[in-house]
PDB file of C-alpha atoms and ligand atoms in Angstrom:
ATOM      1  CA  MET G 468     -12.035  -1.054  -8.875  1.00  0.00           C
ATOM      2  CA  ILE G 469      -8.449  -2.051  -9.612  1.00  0.00           C
ATOM      3  CA  GLU G 470      -7.683  -3.930 -12.816  1.00  0.00           C
ATOM      4  CA  PHE G 471      -4.548  -5.623 -14.109  1.00  0.00           C
ATOM      5  CA  SER G 472      -4.567  -6.856 -17.680  1.00  0.00           C
ATOM      6  CA  GLU G 473      -1.686  -8.980 -19.022  1.00  0.00           C
ATOM      7  CA  VAL G 474       0.664  -7.108 -16.693  1.00  0.00           C
ATOM      8  CA  GLY G 475       4.339  -7.984 -16.567  1.00  0.00           C
ATOM      9  CA  LEU G 476       7.578  -6.364 -15.486  1.00  0.00           C
ATOM     10  CA  ALA G 477      10.970  -7.409 -16.803  1.00  0.00           C
ATOM     11  CA  VAL G 478      14.134  -5.481 -15.988  1.00  0.00           C
ATOM     12  CA  ASP G 479      17.619  -5.525 -17.525  1.00  0.00           C
ATOM     13  CA  GLU G 480      20.375  -6.505 -15.153  1.00  0.00           C
ATOM     14  CA  TYR G 481      24.125  -6.909 -15.453  1.00  0.00           C
ATOM     15  CA  ASP G 482      25.911  -9.416 -13.268  1.00  0.00           C
ATOM     16  CA  ILE G 483      29.348  -8.876 -11.695  1.00  0.00           C
ATOM     17  CA  ALA G 484      31.050 -10.045 -14.911  1.00  0.00           C
ATOM     18  CA  GLY G 485      29.044  -7.479 -16.894  1.00  0.00           C
ATOM     19  CA  GLU G 486      26.844 -10.126 -18.537  1.00  0.00           C
ATOM     20  CA  HIS G 487      23.393  -8.914 -19.447  1.00  0.00           C
ATOM     21  CA  ARG G 488      20.293 -10.778 -18.370  1.00  0.00           C
ATOM     22  CA  GLN G 489      16.646  -9.993 -18.246  1.00  0.00           C
ATOM     23  CA  VAL G 490      14.900 -10.628 -14.975  1.00  0.00           C
ATOM     24  CA  THR G 491      11.154 -11.207 -14.751  1.00  0.00           C
ATOM     25  CA  ILE G 492       9.746  -9.538 -11.672  1.00  0.00           C
ATOM     26  CA  LEU G 493       6.045  -9.930 -12.475  1.00  0.00           C
ATOM     27  CA  ALA G 494       4.390 -11.967 -15.225  1.00  0.00           C
ATOM     28  CA  ASP G 495       0.889 -12.760 -16.485  1.00  0.00           C
ATOM     29  CA  VAL G 496      -0.985 -10.721 -13.913  1.00  0.00           C
ATOM     30  CA  ASN G 497      -4.686 -10.585 -14.785  1.00  0.00           C
ATOM     31  CA  LEU G 498      -6.900  -9.303 -12.016  1.00  0.00           C
ATOM     32  CA  SER G 499     -10.193  -7.580 -11.601  1.00  0.00           C
ATOM     33  CA  LEU G 500     -10.578  -6.390  -8.014  1.00  0.00           C
ATOM     34  CA  PRO G 501     -13.987  -4.943  -7.165  1.00  0.00           C
ATOM     35  CA  GLU G 502     -13.770  -6.053  -3.483  1.00  0.00           C
ATOM     36  CA  ARG G 503     -13.387  -3.350  -0.869  1.00  0.00           C
ATOM     37  CA  ARG G 504     -10.604  -5.130   1.077  1.00  0.00           C
ATOM     38  CA  VAL G 505      -7.903  -7.042  -0.756  1.00  0.00           C
ATOM     39  CA  ALA G 506      -4.683  -8.433   0.754  1.00  0.00           C
ATOM     40  CA  VAL G 507      -1.597  -9.624  -1.119  1.00  0.00           C
ATOM     41  CA  ILE G 508       0.465 -12.272   0.645  1.00  0.00           C
ATOM     42  CA  GLY G 509       3.617 -14.107  -0.387  1.00  0.00           C
ATOM     43  CA  PRO G 510       7.239 -14.707   0.613  1.00  0.00           C
ATOM     44  CA  ASN G 511      10.000 -12.074   0.587  1.00  0.00           C
ATOM     45  CA  GLY G 512      10.932 -11.007  -2.911  1.00  0.00           C
ATOM     46  CA  ALA G 513       7.773 -12.484  -4.465  1.00  0.00           C
ATOM     47  CA  GLY G 514       6.665  -9.214  -6.090  1.00  0.00           C
ATOM     48  CA  LYS G 515       4.013  -7.880  -3.670  1.00  0.00           C
ATOM     49  CA  SER G 516       5.363  -4.333  -3.302  1.00  0.00           C
ATOM     50  CA  THR G 517       5.996  -4.112  -7.040  1.00  0.00           C
ATOM     51  CA  LEU G 518       2.385  -5.094  -7.715  1.00  0.00           C
ATOM     52  CA  LEU G 519       1.108  -2.454  -5.275  1.00  0.00           C
ATOM     53  CA  ARG G 520       3.348   0.283  -6.651  1.00  0.00           C
ATOM     54  CA  MET G 521       1.913  -0.208 -10.129  1.00  0.00           C
ATOM     55  CA  VAL G 522      -1.520   0.945  -8.949  1.00  0.00           C
ATOM     56  CA  ASN G 523      -0.391   4.523  -8.347  1.00  0.00           C
ATOM     57  CA  GLY G 524       2.385   4.680 -10.907  1.00  0.00           C
ATOM     58  CA  LEU G 525       5.427   4.344  -8.644  1.00  0.00           C
ATOM     59  CA  VAL G 526       6.404   1.435 -10.932  1.00  0.00           C
ATOM     60  CA  ALA G 527       5.371   1.134 -14.584  1.00  0.00           C
ATOM     61  CA  PRO G 528       4.745  -2.299 -16.111  1.00  0.00           C
ATOM     62  CA  THR G 529       6.767  -3.275 -19.190  1.00  0.00           C
ATOM     63  CA  THR G 530       3.761  -5.136 -20.626  1.00  0.00           C
ATOM     64  CA  GLY G 531       0.015  -4.812 -20.126  1.00  0.00           C
ATOM     65  CA  ILE G 532      -2.029  -2.160 -18.394  1.00  0.00           C
ATOM     66  CA  VAL G 533      -3.139  -1.326 -14.852  1.00  0.00           C
ATOM     67  CA  LEU G 534      -6.272   0.709 -14.165  1.00  0.00           C
ATOM     68  CA  ALA G 535      -7.116   2.351 -10.825  1.00  0.00           C
ATOM     69  CA  ASP G 536     -10.788   3.262 -11.010  1.00  0.00           C
ATOM     70  CA  GLY G 537     -10.343   3.692 -14.742  1.00  0.00           C
ATOM     71  CA  VAL G 538      -7.143   5.761 -14.494  1.00  0.00           C
ATOM     72  CA  ASP G 539      -3.994   4.451 -16.179  1.00  0.00           C
ATOM     73  CA  PRO G 540      -1.086   5.473 -13.895  1.00  0.00           C
ATOM     74  CA  VAL G 541       1.358   5.414 -16.811  1.00  0.00           C
ATOM     75  CA  ARG G 542      -0.641   7.912 -18.865  1.00  0.00           C
ATOM     76  CA  ASP G 543      -1.902  10.035 -16.001  1.00  0.00           C
ATOM     77  CA  PRO G 544       0.439   9.638 -13.015  1.00  0.00           C
ATOM     78  CA  ARG G 545      -0.733  12.760 -11.180  1.00  0.00           C
ATOM     79  CA  ARG G 546      -4.355  11.714 -11.280  1.00  0.00           C
ATOM     80  CA  ALA G 547      -3.424   8.144 -10.309  1.00  0.00           C
ATOM     81  CA  ARG G 548      -1.517   9.441  -7.290  1.00  0.00           C
ATOM     82  CA  ARG G 549      -4.521  11.461  -6.148  1.00  0.00           C
ATOM     83  CA  GLN G 550      -6.817   8.528  -6.765  1.00  0.00           C
ATOM     84  CA  ALA G 551      -4.689   5.884  -5.058  1.00  0.00           C
ATOM     85  CA  GLY G 552      -3.008   7.029  -1.831  1.00  0.00           C
ATOM     86  CA  TYR G 553       0.069   5.020  -0.858  1.00  0.00           C
ATOM     87  CA  ILE G 554       1.121   4.212   2.707  1.00  0.00           C
ATOM     88  CA  PHE G 555       4.677   2.974   3.099  1.00  0.00           C
ATOM     89  CA  THR G 556       5.753   0.296   5.596  1.00  0.00           C
ATOM     90  CA  ASP G 557       7.766   2.899   7.473  1.00  0.00           C
ATOM     91  CA  PRO G 558       5.831   6.170   7.217  1.00  0.00           C
ATOM     92  CA  ARG G 559       8.929   8.089   8.317  1.00  0.00           C
ATOM     93  CA  SER G 560       9.774   8.192   4.617  1.00  0.00           C
ATOM     94  CA  GLN G 561       6.508   9.916   3.772  1.00  0.00           C
ATOM     95  CA  LEU G 562       5.880  12.293   6.682  1.00  0.00           C
ATOM     96  CA  VAL G 563       7.783  15.239   5.282  1.00  0.00           C
ATOM     97  CA  MET G 564       6.710  17.967   7.691  1.00  0.00           C
ATOM     98  CA  SER G 565       7.798  18.308  11.311  1.00  0.00           C
ATOM     99  CA  THR G 566       4.380  17.793  12.947  1.00  0.00           C
ATOM    100  CA  PRO G 567       1.256  15.747  12.103  1.00  0.00           C
ATOM    101  CA  LEU G 568      -0.721  18.989  11.756  1.00  0.00           C
ATOM    102  CA  ALA G 569       1.725  20.500   9.262  1.00  0.00           C
ATOM    103  CA  ASP G 570       1.858  17.236   7.315  1.00  0.00           C
ATOM    104  CA  VAL G 571      -1.910  16.962   6.926  1.00  0.00           C
ATOM    105  CA  GLU G 572      -2.088  20.677   6.033  1.00  0.00           C
ATOM    106  CA  LEU G 573       0.455  20.056   3.276  1.00  0.00           C
ATOM    107  CA  SER G 574      -1.617  17.171   1.892  1.00  0.00           C
ATOM    108  CA  LEU G 575      -4.645  19.478   1.797  1.00  0.00           C
ATOM    109  CA  ARG G 576      -2.852  22.150  -0.192  1.00  0.00           C
ATOM    110  CA  PRO G 577      -3.863  21.096  -3.708  1.00  0.00           C
ATOM    111  CA  ARG G 578      -7.574  21.144  -2.907  1.00  0.00           C
ATOM    112  CA  VAL G 579      -8.002  23.724  -0.125  1.00  0.00           C
ATOM    113  CA  ARG G 580      -6.751  27.167  -1.067  1.00  0.00           C
ATOM    114  CA  ARG G 581      -7.167  29.194   2.128  1.00  0.00           C
ATOM    115  CA  ARG G 582      -4.633  28.575   4.835  1.00  0.00           C
ATOM    116  CA  ALA G 583      -7.129  29.008   7.679  1.00  0.00           C
ATOM    117  CA  ASP G 584      -9.431  26.438   6.043  1.00  0.00           C
ATOM    118  CA  ARG G 585      -6.546  23.987   5.690  1.00  0.00           C
ATOM    119  CA  HIS G 586      -5.698  24.435   9.355  1.00  0.00           C
ATOM    120  CA  ARG G 587      -9.268  23.822  10.491  1.00  0.00           C
ATOM    121  CA  LEU G 588      -9.761  20.815   8.209  1.00  0.00           C
ATOM    122  CA  ALA G 589      -6.398  19.272   9.194  1.00  0.00           C
ATOM    123  CA  LEU G 590      -7.397  19.469  12.859  1.00  0.00           C
ATOM    124  CA  GLU G 591     -10.707  17.787  12.001  1.00  0.00           C
ATOM    125  CA  LEU G 592      -9.013  14.991  10.052  1.00  0.00           C
ATOM    126  CA  LEU G 593      -6.575  14.326  12.889  1.00  0.00           C
ATOM    127  CA  ALA G 594      -9.477  14.306  15.386  1.00  0.00           C
ATOM    128  CA  ASP G 595     -11.246  11.721  13.175  1.00  0.00           C
ATOM    129  CA  ARG G 596      -8.280   9.396  13.713  1.00  0.00           C
ATOM    130  CA  GLY G 597      -8.103  10.146  17.443  1.00  0.00           C
ATOM    131  CA  LEU G 598      -4.861  12.085  16.975  1.00  0.00           C
ATOM    132  CA  SER G 599      -5.782  15.524  18.343  1.00  0.00           C
ATOM    133  CA  ASP G 600      -3.421  15.190  21.311  1.00  0.00           C
ATOM    134  CA  ILE G 601      -0.368  14.639  19.142  1.00  0.00           C
ATOM    135  CA  ALA G 602      -1.227  17.145  16.389  1.00  0.00           C
ATOM    136  CA  THR G 603       1.699  19.419  17.213  1.00  0.00           C
ATOM    137  CA  ARG G 604       4.185  16.838  18.494  1.00  0.00           C
ATOM    138  CA  SER G 605       7.385  16.302  16.496  1.00  0.00           C
ATOM    139  CA  VAL G 606       6.875  13.430  14.024  1.00  0.00           C
ATOM    140  CA  HIS G 607      10.244  12.069  15.183  1.00  0.00           C
ATOM    141  CA  ASP G 608       8.871  11.547  18.679  1.00  0.00           C
ATOM    142  CA  LEU G 609       5.776   9.615  17.565  1.00  0.00           C
ATOM    143  CA  SER G 610       5.440   5.898  18.146  1.00  0.00           C
ATOM    144  CA  GLY G 611       5.257   3.564  15.135  1.00  0.00           C
ATOM    145  CA  GLY G 612       1.489   3.156  15.499  1.00  0.00           C
ATOM    146  CA  GLU G 613       0.886   6.890  15.801  1.00  0.00           C
ATOM    147  CA  ARG G 614       3.022   7.451  12.715  1.00  0.00           C
ATOM    148  CA  GLN G 615       0.978   4.924  10.699  1.00  0.00           C
ATOM    149  CA  LEU G 616      -2.245   6.659  11.707  1.00  0.00           C
ATOM    150  CA  VAL G 617      -0.819  10.100  10.851  1.00  0.00           C
ATOM    151  CA  ALA G 618       0.271   8.764   7.447  1.00  0.00           C
ATOM    152  CA  LEU G 619      -3.261   7.441   6.963  1.00  0.00           C
ATOM    153  CA  ALA G 620      -4.750  10.845   7.918  1.00  0.00           C
ATOM    154  CA  SER G 621      -2.364  12.577   5.493  1.00  0.00           C
ATOM    155  CA  VAL G 622      -3.215  10.195   2.664  1.00  0.00           C
ATOM    156  CA  LEU G 623      -6.977  10.529   3.361  1.00  0.00           C
ATOM    157  CA  ALA G 624      -6.625  14.332   3.193  1.00  0.00           C
ATOM    158  CA  VAL G 625      -6.064  13.990  -0.561  1.00  0.00           C
ATOM    159  CA  GLU G 626      -9.471  12.224  -0.785  1.00  0.00           C
ATOM    160  CA  PRO G 627      -8.318   9.124  -2.640  1.00  0.00           C
ATOM    161  CA  THR G 628     -10.774   6.437  -3.707  1.00  0.00           C
ATOM    162  CA  ILE G 629      -8.175   3.709  -3.146  1.00  0.00           C
ATOM    163  CA  ILE G 630      -5.691   3.197  -0.302  1.00  0.00           C
ATOM    164  CA  ILE G 631      -2.583   1.161  -1.061  1.00  0.00           C
ATOM    165  CA  ALA G 632      -0.705   0.025   2.044  1.00  0.00           C
ATOM    166  CA  ASP G 633       2.570  -1.885   1.896  1.00  0.00           C
ATOM    167  CA  GLU G 634       2.863  -4.048   5.013  1.00  0.00           C
ATOM    168  CA  PRO G 635       1.102  -1.479   7.209  1.00  0.00           C
ATOM    169  CA  THR G 636       1.284  -3.534  10.420  1.00  0.00           C
ATOM    170  CA  THR G 637       4.868  -4.821  10.195  1.00  0.00           C
ATOM    171  CA  LEU G 638       6.297  -2.308  12.664  1.00  0.00           C
ATOM    172  CA  LEU G 639       3.324  -2.315  15.018  1.00  0.00           C
ATOM    173  CA  ASP G 640       2.608  -4.054  18.307  1.00  0.00           C
ATOM    174  CA  LEU G 641      -0.586  -6.003  18.852  1.00  0.00           C
ATOM    175  CA  ARG G 642      -2.622  -3.052  20.116  1.00  0.00           C
ATOM    176  CA  ASN G 643      -1.585  -0.746  17.281  1.00  0.00           C
ATOM    177  CA  ARG G 644      -2.239  -3.521  14.747  1.00  0.00           C
ATOM    178  CA  GLU G 645      -5.756  -3.800  16.083  1.00  0.00           C
ATOM    179  CA  GLN G 646      -6.175  -0.036  15.929  1.00  0.00           C
ATOM    180  CA  LEU G 647      -4.982   0.142  12.324  1.00  0.00           C
ATOM    181  CA  ARG G 648      -7.200  -2.785  11.356  1.00  0.00           C
ATOM    182  CA  ARG G 649     -10.199  -1.013  12.873  1.00  0.00           C
ATOM    183  CA  ALA G 650      -9.250   2.213  11.085  1.00  0.00           C
ATOM    184  CA  PHE G 651      -9.107   0.274   7.798  1.00  0.00           C
ATOM    185  CA  ASP G 652     -12.437  -1.381   8.562  1.00  0.00           C
ATOM    186  CA  ALA G 653     -14.125   1.977   9.030  1.00  0.00           C
ATOM    187  CA  LEU G 654     -12.914   3.444   5.723  1.00  0.00           C
ATOM    188  CA  ASP G 655     -15.137   3.774   2.669  1.00  0.00           C
ATOM    189  CA  GLN G 656     -12.126   3.582   0.355  1.00  0.00           C
ATOM    190  CA  GLN G 657     -11.041   0.413  -1.379  1.00  0.00           C
ATOM    191  CA  ILE G 658      -7.949  -1.001   0.338  1.00  0.00           C
ATOM    192  CA  LEU G 659      -5.217  -3.020  -1.307  1.00  0.00           C
ATOM    193  CA  CYS G 660      -2.493  -4.032   1.110  1.00  0.00           C
ATOM    194  CA  SER G 661       0.450  -6.378   1.085  1.00  0.00           C
ATOM    195  CA  THR G 662       1.160  -8.146   4.335  1.00  0.00           C
ATOM    196  CA  HIS G 663       2.990 -10.917   6.182  1.00  0.00           C
ATOM    197  CA  ASP G 664       0.401 -10.440   8.937  1.00  0.00           C
ATOM    198  CA  LEU G 665      -1.894 -13.368   8.174  1.00  0.00           C
ATOM    199  CA  ASP G 666      -4.318 -12.258  10.911  1.00  0.00           C
ATOM    200  CA  LEU G 667      -4.806  -8.987   9.026  1.00  0.00           C
ATOM    201  CA  ALA G 668      -5.121 -10.854   5.706  1.00  0.00           C
ATOM    202  CA  SER G 669      -7.789 -13.120   7.220  1.00  0.00           C
ATOM    203  CA  THR G 670     -10.032 -10.082   7.858  1.00  0.00           C
ATOM    204  CA  MET G 671     -10.049  -9.034   4.192  1.00  0.00           C
ATOM    205  CA  ASP G 672     -12.662  -9.828   1.513  1.00  0.00           C
ATOM    206  CA  ARG G 673     -10.186 -11.432  -0.886  1.00  0.00           C
ATOM    207  CA  VAL G 674      -6.576 -12.608  -0.690  1.00  0.00           C
ATOM    208  CA  LEU G 675      -4.068 -12.938  -3.530  1.00  0.00           C
ATOM    209  CA  ALA G 676      -0.964 -15.105  -3.091  1.00  0.00           C
ATOM    210  CA  VAL G 677       2.072 -14.031  -5.108  1.00  0.00           C
ATOM    211  CA  GLU G 678       5.092 -16.262  -5.637  1.00  0.00           C
ATOM    212  CA  ASN G 679       7.909 -15.895  -8.157  1.00  0.00           C
ATOM    213  CA  GLY G 680       6.213 -12.839  -9.645  1.00  0.00           C
ATOM    214  CA  ARG G 681       2.964 -14.660 -10.408  1.00  0.00           C
ATOM    215  CA  ILE G 682      -0.454 -14.847  -8.813  1.00  0.00           C
ATOM    216  CA  VAL G 683      -0.509 -18.456  -7.647  1.00  0.00           C
ATOM    217  CA  ASP G 684      -3.695 -18.379  -5.604  1.00  0.00           C
ATOM    218  CA  ASP G 685      -6.669 -16.067  -5.278  1.00  0.00           C
ATOM    219  CA  GLY G 686      -9.928 -16.248  -3.369  1.00  0.00           C
ATOM    220  CA  ALA G 687     -11.524 -16.165   0.071  1.00  0.00           C
ATOM    221  CA  PRO G 688      -9.001 -15.530   2.901  1.00  0.00           C
ATOM    222  CA  GLY G 689      -9.462 -18.830   4.790  1.00  0.00           C
ATOM    223  CA  PRO G 690      -8.526 -21.329   2.069  1.00  0.00           C
ATOM    224  CA  VAL G 691      -5.895 -19.103   0.380  1.00  0.00           C
ATOM    225  CA  ILE G 692      -4.065 -18.535   3.690  1.00  0.00           C
ATOM    226  CA  GLN G 693      -4.331 -22.204   4.611  1.00  0.00           C
ATOM    227  CA  ARG G 694      -2.790 -23.310   1.294  1.00  0.00           C
ATOM    228  CA  TYR G 695      -0.096 -20.617   1.603  1.00  0.00           C
ATOM    229  CA  ARG G 696       0.858 -21.916   5.059  1.00  0.00           C
ATOM    230  CA  GLU G 697       1.068 -25.436   3.670  1.00  0.00           C
ATOM    231  CA  ARG G 698       3.271 -24.415   0.725  1.00  0.00           C
ATOM    232  CA  MET G 699       5.567 -22.318   2.895  1.00  0.00           C
ATOM    233  CA  THR G 700       6.106 -25.004   5.502  1.00  0.00           C
ATOM    234  CA  MET G 701       6.774 -27.634   2.826  1.00  0.00           C
ATOM    235  CA  ALA G 702       9.095 -25.594   0.590  1.00  0.00           C
ATOM    236  CA  PRO G 703      12.778 -25.027   1.395  1.00  0.00           C
ATOM    237  CA  ALA G 704      13.542 -21.481   2.682  1.00  0.00           C
ATOM    238  CA  GLY G 705      13.519 -18.801   0.004  1.00  0.00           C
ATOM    239  CA  ASP G 706      11.878 -21.064  -2.546  1.00  0.00           C
ATOM    240  CA  GLY G 707       8.969 -18.711  -3.163  1.00  0.00           C
ATOM    241  CA  ALA G 708      11.087 -15.810  -4.356  1.00  0.00           C
ATOM    242  CA  ARG G 709      11.998 -15.386  -7.985  1.00  0.00           C
ATOM    243  CA  PRO G 710      15.099 -17.375  -9.063  1.00  0.00           C
TER     244      PRO G 710
HETATM  245  N1  ATP X 309      13.830  -2.094 -10.244  1.00  0.00           N
HETATM  246  C1  ATP X 309      14.208  -3.333  -9.959  1.00  0.00           C
HETATM  247  N2  ATP X 309      15.289  -3.885 -10.541  1.00  0.00           N
HETATM  248  C2  ATP X 309      15.669  -5.147 -10.272  1.00  0.00           C
HETATM  249  N3  ATP X 309      15.032  -5.946  -9.419  1.00  0.00           N
HETATM  250  C3  ATP X 309      13.955  -5.458  -8.796  1.00  0.00           C
HETATM  251  C4  ATP X 309      13.481  -4.129  -9.025  1.00  0.00           C
HETATM  252  N4  ATP X 309      12.395  -3.926  -8.256  1.00  0.00           N
HETATM  253  C5  ATP X 309      12.204  -5.079  -7.571  1.00  0.00           C
HETATM  254  N5  ATP X 309      13.138  -5.986  -7.895  1.00  0.00           N
HETATM  255  C6  ATP X 309      13.234  -7.383  -7.402  1.00  0.00           C
HETATM  256  O1  ATP X 309      11.955  -7.970  -7.626  1.00  0.00           O
HETATM  257  C7  ATP X 309      11.647  -8.885  -6.587  1.00  0.00           C
HETATM  258  C8  ATP X 309      10.296  -8.524  -5.989  1.00  0.00           C
HETATM  259  O2  ATP X 309      10.440  -7.373  -5.154  1.00  0.00           O
HETATM  260  P1  ATP X 309       9.264  -6.847  -4.229  1.00  0.00           P
HETATM  261  O3  ATP X 309       9.801  -5.698  -3.458  1.00  0.00           O
HETATM  262  O4  ATP X 309       8.065  -6.600  -5.065  1.00  0.00           O
HETATM  263  O5  ATP X 309       9.021  -8.106  -3.283  1.00  0.00           O
HETATM  264  P2  ATP X 309       8.032  -8.268  -2.050  1.00  0.00           P
HETATM  265  O6  ATP X 309       7.125  -9.410  -2.358  1.00  0.00           O
HETATM  266  O7  ATP X 309       7.416  -6.963  -1.719  1.00  0.00           O
HETATM  267  O8  ATP X 309       9.011  -8.743  -0.892  1.00  0.00           O
HETATM  268  P3  ATP X 309       9.035  -8.390   0.686  1.00  0.00           P
HETATM  269  O9  ATP X 309       8.071  -9.318   1.348  1.00  0.00           O
HETATM  270  O10 ATP X 309      10.443  -8.716   1.077  1.00  0.00           O
HETATM  271  O11 ATP X 309       8.718  -6.944   0.848  1.00  0.00           O
HETATM  272  C9  ATP X 309      12.810  -8.830  -5.601  1.00  0.00           C
HETATM  273  O12 ATP X 309      13.662  -9.923  -5.881  1.00  0.00           O
HETATM  274  C10 ATP X 309      13.488  -7.518  -5.918  1.00  0.00           C
HETATM  275  O13 ATP X 309      14.877  -7.582  -5.670  1.00  0.00           O
HETATM  276 MG1   MG X 310       7.571  -5.661  -0.126  1.00  0.00          MG
END
């Protein structure tokens, strides 16, 4: 379960003239998320990625507290990172080894001591995702969809209880989107993802709409997405982002 209590983020900024101002990036976020599949939707710059990053401590709130299955990422960032695995929009930034096999082996390192065991388990985890054929291919040669699935295998190797995915389908074609959605469906872990892919959002248990750094809508996918579409087609471009 993911919980946000009175969470806010304000940052100091200096404009071109050197004038100081404080910018509110998130405010008044109160959420209790027991659902297994939660999507965060909202326009560019609304605060979706910032919200997600708080769950595993990549960003710390300036007010309030976030709990990921009871772990406060500010007080215990290492545990929070194990608990909540993060998948970036472009997994190129997180696949650090040269092949899928080596990357999954690296993720296994903290919990599997023997090298031979890591090798065997990494091959099993890649097979689970249907990636055996590309286990030793250069990560640079992989397609976007393959890379997303390798990133998922690597993150799952750490045995997290929560998967955070920031726009996981943005770079994918229709077939790979479907494949990733099915992979998500089959996972036992809780999933919190941000997305502009409203088809993906519609398959989730609960959808949060973020605008101007605030949760403006929250509930079942159908009505939340419908109202979001209405607001976005009525509002002038860029109106949903923070001022
Ligand atoms: N450390 C920071 N300092 C200043 N501004 C920041 C910082 N981090 C984020 N922002 C700003 O906060 C706003 C929200 O950013 P965020 O990345 O969370 O948006 P988003 O909803 O994920 O947008 P997108 O759909 O484009 O990915 C943006 O205007 C961004 O420029
Ligand atoms: Mg984002």
